[in-house]
Short mmCIF file of C-alpha atoms and ligand atoms in Angstrom, two decimals:
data_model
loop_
_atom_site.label_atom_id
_atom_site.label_comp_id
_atom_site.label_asym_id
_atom_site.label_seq_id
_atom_site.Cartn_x
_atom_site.Cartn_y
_atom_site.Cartn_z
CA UNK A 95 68.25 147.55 59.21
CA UNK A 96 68.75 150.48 61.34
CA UNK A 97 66.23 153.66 60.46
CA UNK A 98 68.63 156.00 60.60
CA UNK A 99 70.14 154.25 58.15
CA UNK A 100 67.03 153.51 56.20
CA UNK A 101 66.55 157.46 56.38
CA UNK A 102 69.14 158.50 54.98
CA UNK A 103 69.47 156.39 52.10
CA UNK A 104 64.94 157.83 51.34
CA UNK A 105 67.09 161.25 51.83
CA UNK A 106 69.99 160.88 49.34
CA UNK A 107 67.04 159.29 47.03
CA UNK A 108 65.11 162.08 46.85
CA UNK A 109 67.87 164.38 46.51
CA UNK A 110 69.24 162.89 43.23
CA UNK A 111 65.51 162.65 42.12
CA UNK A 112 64.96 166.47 42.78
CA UNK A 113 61.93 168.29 43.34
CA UNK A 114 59.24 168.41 40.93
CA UNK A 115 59.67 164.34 40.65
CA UNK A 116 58.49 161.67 42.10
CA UNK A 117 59.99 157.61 42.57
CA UNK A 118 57.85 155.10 42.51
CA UNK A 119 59.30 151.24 43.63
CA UNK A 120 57.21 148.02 44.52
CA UNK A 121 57.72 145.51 47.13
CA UNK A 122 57.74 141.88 46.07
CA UNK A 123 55.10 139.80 45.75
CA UNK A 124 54.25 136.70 47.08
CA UNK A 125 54.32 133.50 44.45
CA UNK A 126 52.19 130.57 44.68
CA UNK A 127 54.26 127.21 44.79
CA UNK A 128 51.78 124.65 44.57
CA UNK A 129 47.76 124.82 45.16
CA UNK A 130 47.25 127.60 48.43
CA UNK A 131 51.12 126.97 49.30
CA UNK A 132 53.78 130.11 48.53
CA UNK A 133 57.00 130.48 48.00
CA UNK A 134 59.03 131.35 50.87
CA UNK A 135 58.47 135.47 50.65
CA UNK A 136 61.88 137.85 50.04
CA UNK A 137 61.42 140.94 49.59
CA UNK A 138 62.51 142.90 46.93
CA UNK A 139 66.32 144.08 47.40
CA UNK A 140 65.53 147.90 46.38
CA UNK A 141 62.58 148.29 48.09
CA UNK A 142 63.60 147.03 51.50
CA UNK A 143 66.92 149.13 50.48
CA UNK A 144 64.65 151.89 51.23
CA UNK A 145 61.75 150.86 53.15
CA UNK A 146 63.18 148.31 55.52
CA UNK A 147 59.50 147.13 54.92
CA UNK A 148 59.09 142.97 55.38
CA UNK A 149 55.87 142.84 53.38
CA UNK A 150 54.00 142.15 50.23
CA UNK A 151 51.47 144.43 48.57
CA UNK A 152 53.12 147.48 49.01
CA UNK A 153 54.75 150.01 47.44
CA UNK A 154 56.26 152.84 48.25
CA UNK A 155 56.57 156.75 46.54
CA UNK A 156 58.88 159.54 47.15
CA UNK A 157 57.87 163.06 46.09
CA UNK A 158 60.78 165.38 47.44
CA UNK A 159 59.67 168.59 48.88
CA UNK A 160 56.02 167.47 49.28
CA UNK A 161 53.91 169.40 51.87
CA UNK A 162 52.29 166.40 53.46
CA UNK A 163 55.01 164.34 53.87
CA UNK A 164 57.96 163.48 51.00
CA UNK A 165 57.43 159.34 51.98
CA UNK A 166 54.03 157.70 51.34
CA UNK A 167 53.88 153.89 51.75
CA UNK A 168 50.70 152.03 50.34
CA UNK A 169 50.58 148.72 52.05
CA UNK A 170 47.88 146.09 53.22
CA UNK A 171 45.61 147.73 56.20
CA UNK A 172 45.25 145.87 59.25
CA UNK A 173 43.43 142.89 59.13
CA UNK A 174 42.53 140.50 62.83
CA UNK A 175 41.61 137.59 60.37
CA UNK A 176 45.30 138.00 58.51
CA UNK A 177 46.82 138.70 61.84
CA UNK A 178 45.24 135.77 63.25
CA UNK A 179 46.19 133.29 60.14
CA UNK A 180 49.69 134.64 59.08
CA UNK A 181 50.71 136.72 62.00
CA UNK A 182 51.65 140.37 62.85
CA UNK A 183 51.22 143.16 59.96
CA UNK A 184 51.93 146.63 59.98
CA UNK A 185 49.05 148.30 58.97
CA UNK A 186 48.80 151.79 57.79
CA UNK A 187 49.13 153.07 60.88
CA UNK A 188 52.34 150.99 61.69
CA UNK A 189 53.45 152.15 58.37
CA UNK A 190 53.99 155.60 59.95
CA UNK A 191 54.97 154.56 63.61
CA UNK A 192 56.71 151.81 63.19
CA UNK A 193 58.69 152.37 59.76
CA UNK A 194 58.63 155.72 59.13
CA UNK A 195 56.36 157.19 56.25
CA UNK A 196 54.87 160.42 56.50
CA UNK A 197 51.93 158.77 54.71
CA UNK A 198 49.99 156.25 54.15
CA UNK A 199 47.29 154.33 51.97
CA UNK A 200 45.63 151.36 51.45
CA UNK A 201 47.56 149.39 48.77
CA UNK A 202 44.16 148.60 47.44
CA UNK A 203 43.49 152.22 46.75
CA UNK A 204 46.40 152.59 44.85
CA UNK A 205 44.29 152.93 41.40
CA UNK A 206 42.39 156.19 43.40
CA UNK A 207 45.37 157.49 44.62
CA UNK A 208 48.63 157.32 42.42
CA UNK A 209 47.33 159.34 39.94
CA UNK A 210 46.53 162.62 41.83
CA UNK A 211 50.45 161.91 43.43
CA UNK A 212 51.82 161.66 39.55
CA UNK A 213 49.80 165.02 38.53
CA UNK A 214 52.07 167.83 37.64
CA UNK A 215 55.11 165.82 38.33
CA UNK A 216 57.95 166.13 35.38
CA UNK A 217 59.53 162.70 35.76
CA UNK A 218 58.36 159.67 36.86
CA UNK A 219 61.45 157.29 38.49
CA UNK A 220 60.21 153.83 38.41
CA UNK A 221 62.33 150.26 38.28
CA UNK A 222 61.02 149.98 34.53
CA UNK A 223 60.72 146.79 33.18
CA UNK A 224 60.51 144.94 36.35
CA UNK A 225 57.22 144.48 37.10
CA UNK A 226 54.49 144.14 34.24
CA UNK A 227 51.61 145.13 36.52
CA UNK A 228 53.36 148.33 37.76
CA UNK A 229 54.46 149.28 33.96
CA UNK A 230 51.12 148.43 32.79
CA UNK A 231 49.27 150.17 35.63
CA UNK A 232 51.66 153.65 34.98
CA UNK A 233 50.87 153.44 31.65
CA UNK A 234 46.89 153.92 32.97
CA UNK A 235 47.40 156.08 35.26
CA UNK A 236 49.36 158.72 32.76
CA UNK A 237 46.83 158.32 30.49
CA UNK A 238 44.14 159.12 32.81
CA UNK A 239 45.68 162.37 34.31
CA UNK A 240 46.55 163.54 30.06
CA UNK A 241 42.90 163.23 29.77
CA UNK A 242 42.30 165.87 32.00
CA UNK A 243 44.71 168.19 30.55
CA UNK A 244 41.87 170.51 29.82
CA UNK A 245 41.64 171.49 33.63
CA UNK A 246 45.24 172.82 33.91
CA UNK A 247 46.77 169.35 35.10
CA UNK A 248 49.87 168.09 33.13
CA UNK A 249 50.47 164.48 33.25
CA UNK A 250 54.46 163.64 33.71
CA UNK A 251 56.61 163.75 30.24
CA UNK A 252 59.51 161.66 30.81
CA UNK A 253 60.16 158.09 32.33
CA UNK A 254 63.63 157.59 33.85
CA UNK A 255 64.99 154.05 35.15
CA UNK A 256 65.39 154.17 39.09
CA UNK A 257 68.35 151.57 39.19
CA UNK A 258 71.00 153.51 37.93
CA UNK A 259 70.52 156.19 41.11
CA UNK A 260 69.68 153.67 43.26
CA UNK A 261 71.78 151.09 42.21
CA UNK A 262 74.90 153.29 42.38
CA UNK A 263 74.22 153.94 46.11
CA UNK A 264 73.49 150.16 46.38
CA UNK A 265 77.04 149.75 45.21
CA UNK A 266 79.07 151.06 48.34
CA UNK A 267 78.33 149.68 51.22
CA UNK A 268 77.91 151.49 54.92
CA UNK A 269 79.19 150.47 57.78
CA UNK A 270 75.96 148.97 59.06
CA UNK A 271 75.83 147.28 55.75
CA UNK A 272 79.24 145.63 56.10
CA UNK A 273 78.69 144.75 59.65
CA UNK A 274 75.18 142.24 58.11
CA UNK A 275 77.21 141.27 55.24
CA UNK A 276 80.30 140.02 57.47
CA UNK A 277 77.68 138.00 60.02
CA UNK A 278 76.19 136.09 57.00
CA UNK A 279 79.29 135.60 56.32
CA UNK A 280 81.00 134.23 59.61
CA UNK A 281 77.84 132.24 59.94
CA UNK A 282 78.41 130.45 56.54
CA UNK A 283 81.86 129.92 57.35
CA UNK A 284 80.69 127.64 60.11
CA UNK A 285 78.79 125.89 57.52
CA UNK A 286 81.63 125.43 55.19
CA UNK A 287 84.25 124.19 57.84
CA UNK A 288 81.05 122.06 59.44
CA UNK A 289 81.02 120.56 55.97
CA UNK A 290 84.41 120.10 56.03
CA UNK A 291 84.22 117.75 59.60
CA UNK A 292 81.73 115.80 58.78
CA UNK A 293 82.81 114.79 54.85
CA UNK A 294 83.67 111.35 54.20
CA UNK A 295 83.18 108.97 51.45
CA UNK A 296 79.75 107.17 51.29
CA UNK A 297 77.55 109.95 52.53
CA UNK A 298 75.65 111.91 49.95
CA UNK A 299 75.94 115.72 48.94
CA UNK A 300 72.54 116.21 50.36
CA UNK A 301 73.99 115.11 53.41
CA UNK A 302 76.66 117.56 53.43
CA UNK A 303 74.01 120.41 52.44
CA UNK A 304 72.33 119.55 55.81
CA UNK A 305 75.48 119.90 57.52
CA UNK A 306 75.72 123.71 56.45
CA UNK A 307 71.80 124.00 56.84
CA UNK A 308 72.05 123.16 60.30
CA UNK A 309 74.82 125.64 60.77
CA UNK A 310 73.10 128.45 59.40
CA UNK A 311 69.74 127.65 60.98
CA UNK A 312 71.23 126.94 64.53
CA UNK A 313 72.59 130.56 64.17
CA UNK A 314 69.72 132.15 63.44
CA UNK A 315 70.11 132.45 60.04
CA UNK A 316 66.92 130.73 57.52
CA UNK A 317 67.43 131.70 54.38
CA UNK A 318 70.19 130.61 52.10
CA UNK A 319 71.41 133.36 49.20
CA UNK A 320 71.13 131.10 46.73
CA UNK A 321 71.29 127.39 46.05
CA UNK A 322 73.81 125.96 47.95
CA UNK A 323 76.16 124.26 45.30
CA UNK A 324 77.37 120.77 46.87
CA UNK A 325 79.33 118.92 43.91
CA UNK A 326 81.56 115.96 44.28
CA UNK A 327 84.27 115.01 41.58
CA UNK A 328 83.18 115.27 38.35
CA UNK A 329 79.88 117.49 39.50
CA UNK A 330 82.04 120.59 40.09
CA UNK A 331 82.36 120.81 36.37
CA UNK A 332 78.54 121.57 36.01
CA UNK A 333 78.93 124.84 37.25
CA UNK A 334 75.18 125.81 38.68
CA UNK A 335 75.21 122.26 39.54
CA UNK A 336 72.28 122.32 42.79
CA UNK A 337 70.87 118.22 42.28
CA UNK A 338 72.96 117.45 45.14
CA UNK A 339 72.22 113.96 45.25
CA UNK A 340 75.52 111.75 44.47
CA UNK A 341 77.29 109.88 46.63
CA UNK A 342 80.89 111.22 47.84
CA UNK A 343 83.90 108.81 46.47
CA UNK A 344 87.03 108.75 47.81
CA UNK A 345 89.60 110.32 45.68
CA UNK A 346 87.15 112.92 44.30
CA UNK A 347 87.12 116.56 45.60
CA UNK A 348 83.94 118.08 46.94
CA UNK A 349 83.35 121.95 45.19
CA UNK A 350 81.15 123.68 47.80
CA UNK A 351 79.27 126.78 46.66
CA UNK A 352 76.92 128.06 49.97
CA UNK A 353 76.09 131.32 51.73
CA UNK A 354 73.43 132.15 53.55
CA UNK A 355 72.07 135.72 54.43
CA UNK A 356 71.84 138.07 57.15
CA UNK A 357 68.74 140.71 57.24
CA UNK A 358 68.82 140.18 53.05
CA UNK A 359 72.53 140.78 52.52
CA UNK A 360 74.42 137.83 51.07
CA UNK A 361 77.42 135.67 51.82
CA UNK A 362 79.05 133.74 48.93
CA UNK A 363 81.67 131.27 49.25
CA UNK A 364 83.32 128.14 47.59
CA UNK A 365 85.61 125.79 48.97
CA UNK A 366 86.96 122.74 47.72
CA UNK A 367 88.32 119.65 49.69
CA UNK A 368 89.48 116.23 49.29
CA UNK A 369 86.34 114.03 50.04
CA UNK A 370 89.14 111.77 52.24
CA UNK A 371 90.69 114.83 53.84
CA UNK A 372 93.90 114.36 51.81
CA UNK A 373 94.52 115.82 48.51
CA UNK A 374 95.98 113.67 45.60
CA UNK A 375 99.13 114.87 43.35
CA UNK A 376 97.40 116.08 40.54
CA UNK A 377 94.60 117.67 42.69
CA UNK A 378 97.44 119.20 44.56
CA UNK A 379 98.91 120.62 41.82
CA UNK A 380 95.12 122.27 40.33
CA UNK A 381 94.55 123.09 43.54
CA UNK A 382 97.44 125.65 44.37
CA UNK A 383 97.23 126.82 40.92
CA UNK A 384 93.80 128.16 41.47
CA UNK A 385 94.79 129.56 45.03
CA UNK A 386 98.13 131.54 43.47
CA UNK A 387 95.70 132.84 40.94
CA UNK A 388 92.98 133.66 43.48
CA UNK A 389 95.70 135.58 45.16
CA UNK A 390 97.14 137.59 42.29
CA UNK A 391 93.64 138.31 41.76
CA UNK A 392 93.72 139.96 44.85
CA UNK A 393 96.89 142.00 44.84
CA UNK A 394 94.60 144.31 42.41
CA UNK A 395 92.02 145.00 44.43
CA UNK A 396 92.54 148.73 45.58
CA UNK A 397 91.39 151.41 45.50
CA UNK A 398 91.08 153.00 41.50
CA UNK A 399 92.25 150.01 39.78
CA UNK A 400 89.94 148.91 36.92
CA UNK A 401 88.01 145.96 38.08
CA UNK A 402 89.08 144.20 35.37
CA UNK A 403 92.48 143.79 36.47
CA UNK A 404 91.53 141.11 38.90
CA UNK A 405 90.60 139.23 36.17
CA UNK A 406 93.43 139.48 33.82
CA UNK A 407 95.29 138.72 36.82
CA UNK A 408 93.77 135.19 36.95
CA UNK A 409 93.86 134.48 33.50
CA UNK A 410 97.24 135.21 33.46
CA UNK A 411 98.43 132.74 36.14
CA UNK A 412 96.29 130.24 35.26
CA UNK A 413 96.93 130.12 32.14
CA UNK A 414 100.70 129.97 32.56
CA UNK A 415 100.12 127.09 35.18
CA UNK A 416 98.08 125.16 32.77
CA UNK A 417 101.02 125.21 30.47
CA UNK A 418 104.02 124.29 33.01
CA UNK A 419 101.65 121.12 33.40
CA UNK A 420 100.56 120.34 30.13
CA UNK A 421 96.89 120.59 30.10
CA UNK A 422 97.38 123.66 27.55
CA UNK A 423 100.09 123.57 24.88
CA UNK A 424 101.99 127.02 23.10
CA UNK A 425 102.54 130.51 24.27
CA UNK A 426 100.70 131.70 27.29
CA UNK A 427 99.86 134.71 25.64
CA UNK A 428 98.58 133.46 22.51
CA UNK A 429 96.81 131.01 24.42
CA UNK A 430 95.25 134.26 26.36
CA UNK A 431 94.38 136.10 22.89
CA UNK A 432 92.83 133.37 21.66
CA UNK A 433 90.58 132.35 24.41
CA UNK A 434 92.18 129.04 24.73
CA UNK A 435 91.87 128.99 28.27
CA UNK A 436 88.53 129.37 28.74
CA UNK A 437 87.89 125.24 27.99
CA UNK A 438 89.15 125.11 31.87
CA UNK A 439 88.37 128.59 33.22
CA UNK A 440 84.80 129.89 31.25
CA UNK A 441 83.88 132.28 33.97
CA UNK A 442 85.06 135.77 35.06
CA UNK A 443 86.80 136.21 38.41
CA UNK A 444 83.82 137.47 40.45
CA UNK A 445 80.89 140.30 40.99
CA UNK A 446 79.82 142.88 43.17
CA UNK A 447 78.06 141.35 46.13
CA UNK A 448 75.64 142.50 48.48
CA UNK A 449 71.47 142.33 49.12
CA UNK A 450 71.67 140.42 45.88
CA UNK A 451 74.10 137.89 45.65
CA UNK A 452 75.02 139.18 41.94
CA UNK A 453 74.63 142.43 43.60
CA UNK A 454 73.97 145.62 41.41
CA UNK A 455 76.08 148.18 40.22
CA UNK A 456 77.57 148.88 36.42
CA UNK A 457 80.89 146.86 35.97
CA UNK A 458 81.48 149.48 32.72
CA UNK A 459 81.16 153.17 32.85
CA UNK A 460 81.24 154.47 29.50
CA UNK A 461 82.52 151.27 27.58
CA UNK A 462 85.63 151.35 30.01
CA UNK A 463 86.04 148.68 33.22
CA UNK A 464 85.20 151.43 36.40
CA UNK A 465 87.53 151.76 39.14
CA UNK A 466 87.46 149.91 42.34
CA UNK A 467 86.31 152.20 45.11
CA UNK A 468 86.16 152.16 49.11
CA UNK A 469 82.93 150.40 50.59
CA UNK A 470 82.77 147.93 47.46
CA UNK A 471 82.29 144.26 48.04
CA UNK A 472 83.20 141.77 45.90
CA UNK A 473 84.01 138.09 45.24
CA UNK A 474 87.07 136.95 44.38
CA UNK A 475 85.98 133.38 42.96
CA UNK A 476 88.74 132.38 40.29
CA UNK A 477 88.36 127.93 39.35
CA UNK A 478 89.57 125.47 36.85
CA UNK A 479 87.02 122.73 35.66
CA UNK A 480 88.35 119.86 34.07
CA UNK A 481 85.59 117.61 33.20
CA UNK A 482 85.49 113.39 32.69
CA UNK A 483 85.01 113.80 29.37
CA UNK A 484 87.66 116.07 28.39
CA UNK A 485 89.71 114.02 26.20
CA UNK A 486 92.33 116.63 25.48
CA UNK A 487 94.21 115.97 28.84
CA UNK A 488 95.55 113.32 30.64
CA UNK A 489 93.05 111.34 32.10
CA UNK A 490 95.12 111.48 35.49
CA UNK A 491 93.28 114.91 35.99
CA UNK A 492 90.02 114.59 34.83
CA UNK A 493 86.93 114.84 37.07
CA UNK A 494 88.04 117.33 38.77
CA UNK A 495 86.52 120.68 39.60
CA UNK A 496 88.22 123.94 41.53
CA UNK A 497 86.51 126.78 42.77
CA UNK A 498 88.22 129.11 45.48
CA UNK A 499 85.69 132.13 46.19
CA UNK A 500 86.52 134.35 49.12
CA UNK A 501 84.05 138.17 49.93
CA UNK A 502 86.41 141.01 49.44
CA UNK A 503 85.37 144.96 50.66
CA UNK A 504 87.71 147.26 49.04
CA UNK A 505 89.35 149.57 51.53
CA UNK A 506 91.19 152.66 51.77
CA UNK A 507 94.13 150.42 52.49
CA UNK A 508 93.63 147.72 49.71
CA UNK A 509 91.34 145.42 50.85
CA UNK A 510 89.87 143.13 53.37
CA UNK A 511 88.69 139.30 53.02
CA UNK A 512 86.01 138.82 55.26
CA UNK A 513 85.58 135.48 54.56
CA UNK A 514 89.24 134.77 55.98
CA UNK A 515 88.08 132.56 58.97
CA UNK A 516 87.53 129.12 56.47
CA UNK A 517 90.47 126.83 55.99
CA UNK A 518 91.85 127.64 52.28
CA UNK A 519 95.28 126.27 51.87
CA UNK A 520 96.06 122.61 51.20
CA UNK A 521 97.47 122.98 54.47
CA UNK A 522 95.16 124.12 56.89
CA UNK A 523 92.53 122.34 54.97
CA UNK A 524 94.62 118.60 55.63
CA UNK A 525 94.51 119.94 59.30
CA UNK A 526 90.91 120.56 59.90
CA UNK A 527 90.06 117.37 58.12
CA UNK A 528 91.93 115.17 60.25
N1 LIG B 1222 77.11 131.30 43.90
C1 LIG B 1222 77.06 131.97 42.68
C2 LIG B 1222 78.34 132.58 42.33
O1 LIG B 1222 79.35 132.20 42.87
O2 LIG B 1222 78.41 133.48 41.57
MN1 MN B 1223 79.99 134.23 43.34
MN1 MN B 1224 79.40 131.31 44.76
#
């Protein structure tokens, strides 16, 4: 994260807050796994959003136009025994050097010094609901500062959610963003056409997960975005499927859902491939219907089209494809009214993508799908799951699950696929299997 960056975002903040406010957002916090093991720490998207602060117990406020400074961070004080056991912190003086607050506290004063910050303050922006300590811990504090209404202090009268501001600005990405976003994402797509080499009947998903581990770890890169998804033949059909633990058949297709991520922005990408490197008929057939529907999906991303269009756009071809081969029976648009195609394609064509990987940001504004808008990312992720059991089809084209899923930034121009570099038609997939 670049402070300048980091800075501005802390400004635009406290401008839509206004003065006579005050934020209040928490980092993360670290989870035990097992005994005195934790969780692999990440922080919490808003908060580094803001802070570009790596650590736990903190928490930082932002009261615009205040005297001593406008951004206060409370976080853990230096400690040489911490250092020493867990490595370099910031400290509170590192706070202010290092990551720019005017101010800062001792996260474990933060019971001494959050109410004399909230006192006099109109509305209190907090991410409400997230954190029970936090919501708990305001409730305290506002009681404490009404009890001393008496003196001439006035506790705050209204509690506003912070995601809507923030998560509006969240939405559109800068060019710094983009620029982290699209190196997660070339360094998955070594993963995924890794994968793709080293697939062959007999090894194990696992196996293949490794494969893109490696990849993403040899580039620097630790943390995945989210279980990878590694699902041969009939496993695509499960679609969080994360066991990972079959064996690869010949004839089956492997679904690949992986994407790792770069200074907490995500990647997110599917591909699917023959497990032999060549595609069978009837996979063929599934296959290029989910591509020509990934692609209409496509030609309506621009700028001020309803997001939903994408969507329809999918349904649409799919479901006329399913009919032409006879996995759906009647007319394509009845079969659209009435849902039918949903027992093959149940989920919607994508989300917003970004520090989360089902980034933030309303899909609806007002009850109506909003418009697409410059600096948006997206995936594109359209797929047709036909599962072993589903006795309404031919069994010629059961076990098989689809998945194309491609990261789309909305442009001035249209749009751009940043994930562009991985093998995705039958074609070029055949190729790089060989
Ligand atoms: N990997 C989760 C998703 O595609 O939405
Ligand atoms: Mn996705
Ligand atoms: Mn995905």
């Amino acid at each position: 994260m670049i402070s300048s960056d980091l800075r501005q975002r802390r400004q635009q903040l406290m401008a839509e807050i206004g003065q006579g406010n005050i934020a209040i957002i928490p980092s993360a916090t670290v989870r035990t796994r097992n005994r005195d093991v934790d969780y692999p720490f990440r922080q919490d998207s808003d908060f580094y959003y803001l802070t570009g602060f790596n650590e736990a117990d903190a928490l930082a406020v932002f009261i615009p136009g205040r005297q001593q400074g406008e951004y206060i961070l409370f976080c853990q004080e230096f400690d040489e025994k911490k250092a020493l056991w867990e490595g370099a912190h910031a400290g509170l003086e590192g706070a202010i050097n290092d990551h720019g607050a005017d101010d800062s506290f001792p996260i474990d004063d933060l019971n001494d010094i959050l109410p004399g910050l909230l006192e006099n303050k109109n509305k209190v922006f907090y991410p409400m609901g997230r954190d029970s300590d936090l919501d708990h811990n305001l409730m305290e504090w506002i009681t404490h500062i009404r009890s001393q209404t008496r003196s001439g202090i006035n506790a705050p009268g209204e509690l506003v959610s912070l995601e809507h501001t923030l998560h509006e600005m969240r939405l559109i990405k800068s060019p710094t963003e983009i620029k982290l976003m699209q190196h997660a994402i070339d360094v998955s797509a070594k993963g995924h056409i890794r994968a793709m080499q080293r697939c062959r009947a007999g090894r194990y998903e696992y196996q293949i997960e490794g494969e893109m581990i490696h990849e993403f770890i040899d580039n620097g890169l630790r943390a995945v975005a989210y279980p990878s998804i590694v699902a041969g033949g009939d496993n695509a059909c499960v679609l969080h499927y994360t066991e990972n633990k079959a064996v690869l058949k010949d004839g089956d297709l492997l679904l690949i859902d992986a994407g790792v991520e770069c200074d907490h922005y995500a990647a997110d990408i599917t591909r699917t491939f023959p497990v032999s490197g060549v595609f069978s008929s009837e996979q063929k057939l599934l296959y290029q219907l989910v591509l020509d529907a990934q692609l209409a999906a496509m030609q309506e991303i621009k700028v001020n089209a309803p997001w939903n269009k994408a969507h329809e756009a999918s349904v649409q071809v799919l479901t006329k494809g399913l009919v032409e081969l006879g996995l759906l029976r009647g007319d394509v648009d009845t079969l659209i009214e009435d849902e039918s195609y949903k027992l093959f394609y149940m989920h919607r064509i994508g989300h917003w993508l970004g520090m989360d990987v089902h980034d933030v940001g309303d899909y609806k504004i007002n009850d109506e799908w909003r418009v697409l808008e410059a600096g948006m990312t997206l995936t594109i992720e359209p797929g047709l799951y036909i599962p072993e059991d589903c006795d309404s089809v031919d069994e010629k084209w059961r076990g098989i699950g689809i998945r194309i899923e491609d990261d789309v930034l909305v442009t001035e121009q249209g749009y751009q696929v940043l994930s562009h570099a991985i093998p995705k038609t039958i074609a070029e997939i055949e190729a790089i299997m060989q």
